[in-house]
Amino acid sequence: MTGTDSDTSASMYTGTGEAHAHAPLSYRFLTAVWVGLMVLTAVTVGVARVDLGYFNVLVALGVASCKALLVIFFFMHLKYENLLIKGMVLTAFVILAIAIGLTFVDIGYRY
Amino acid sequence: MDHTDESGRNTGGRGFLEPFGKGGVRSWIFSTDHKRIGLLYLSLILLMFAVATVLGLIIKLKLMTPGSTLLSPQQYNAMFTLHGVIMIFLVVIPSIPASFGNIFLPLHIGANDVSFPRLNNFSWWLYVIGALLALTSIFTGDGAPDTGWTFYVPFSERTTTNVSVAVIAVFILGFSSILTGLNFITTVHRLRAPGMTWRKLPLFVWSLYATGWIQVLATPILGITALLIFAERVLLLGLFDSTKGGDPLLYQHLFWIYSHPAVYIMILPAMGVISEIIPVFARKPIFGYNMIAFSSLAIAFAGSLVWAHHMFTSGMSDTAVLVFSFLTFVVAIPSAIKVFNWLSTLYQGSISLDPPLLYALGFIFMFSIGGLTGLVLGAAGTDIHVHDTYFVVAHFHYVIFGGTGLGMFAAMHYWFPKVFGRMYDHGRAAWSFWLILIGMNVLYFPMFIMGMQGMPRRYYDYLPQYAPMQMVSTWGSWFLAAGLILMFWNLYRGSRYGPLATRNPWGGATLEWTLPTPLPHEAFHHDPEAPEPYDYKGVNPDG
């Protein structure tokens, strides 16, 4: 360990405290989110048994996105973070959406 | 307290290189000091560079004459695969960010370390584990991987060589890269000294920040893709097998969604180095600071949208060919902005042609050729002709070796006195530069011509018509090797026996040049005042 570490650690945590100063989420609420995730999983499985053609993929991706949002906003506490962190997460998802979208420029028009 | 003499020498001896605590190897390999981790990376990266360069030289030696010489076809396939895998994943991707980025990013913003020092050490260990696994894949199993560094399906699923171990190595190395990127992004956001606004950040920091975003967003896709290859080989899932409802092109999409942005992970930090060096040696403020900073972000973003230009002949839809060809031309704009700004900075500058600037100018020359030939490949029509030929190999080596490689060498010559506290021989550095530059051009330029004439890449043998140029190309590799040996010998000698360096030998205005030479264990005892990074009024080279 160097002498620098303690300084760095001290300044690292300065100012981040307020970002986590929200009340802990109740078990009841977290359980409700979990039930929601289970229901959405059932929807994915159910829809996969119906032939919607091209829309099968869109529905699957849509449901998966909803599940990801639930996990990120509540289990990972994004809802209670500041705008900078929200912006960063949004950027990641926009890039992912563009990557998937541009891949469909190939797959959607291939034949 | 500043333990320096009047020339800015660190009176504490060898600064952060000085043993402390119990000393020994443990004080290095478990160090959380960003400077030590940077040097750990640098030494391993250079070791891997030496290994992969030797492989490259053997490949060129084999290709000097047509026919079956020196290597068997299987050995040849393994050689170019390993050359690619080691160079890409163990050398070029970590090169500048993990070494000089680690050492100088915190100092540039007035911080004493990165945000997560232990994570930084952990990411070095991941690099070590990944490197060991990659090397293990050569000597274990049923032979070294022979797929090329791209691991294309269906061959990578079916070959009996040791692909499984190699892709797991790539997976682990990916995490090393992600953690470094994450550390840099957080550091830039949270540890800037008071007054160090975004518009006062050195452009090297901007380039590392943009690179960090690509590392964090794109590398997980490589990780998953590597795991999918592994799963395909072990579980026979059929994800990429059309007979089982899979799609082989999906693999190419996934691979290039990471691997094209990865070339910007490789080149952006080098561009940052060049943006630091050019104004210092032209004694002029950088031209177009805002546009250079913005273009780093623009390259990071636009560069993430062009991956399928590697797939124009793969059978993907014509619509996709059109869209990706257009997007490829878009990404050329921010790259060109940088080149024009560097040239404008040099214009009417008071230029001192010291070794770091020589290497930086070499970068501009080589990158410009590499960049412009990239447009030939980005245009769908011409790409059909030169796809998978030596033209691609030449383009790539001009950009990555001529660009990132020379950028890395420029960084080594620029920051050497600050890190090691001694100076190398300038004459020998200039000689090595010219040998390397000439060697690179003699080695790679004939490949452009052979590519235009139809010489396919990765072929073990070739038609007699290519023999003269293959011969010339091999001669080039010897010039290059001679230049590299001279350069590394000169730097090594400098680090041991060179004259002692002063605080600010080049007259740089960024914060690291205000620190003692060599760098102390703890850089800043108080928050430093943020300087104008490219204002040289009153800043002169020592002596």
CSV table of C-alpha atoms in Angstrom, one decimal, chain B residues 1 161 232 237 290 319 346 422 539:
chain,number,residue,atom,x,y,z
B,1,MET,CA,6.9,19.3,0.9
B,161,THR,CA,-6.8,-27.1,-32.1
B,232,GLU,CA,-20.6,-24.0,-29.3
B,237,LEU,CA,-25.6,-25.5,-29.3
B,290,ASN,CA,-12.5,21.9,-28.5
B,319,THR,CA,-29.2,-2.5,-47.4
B,346,LEU,CA,2.8,22.9,-36.4
B,422,ARG,CA,17.4,9.9,-17.0
B,539,VAL,CA,7.2,27.7,-19.6
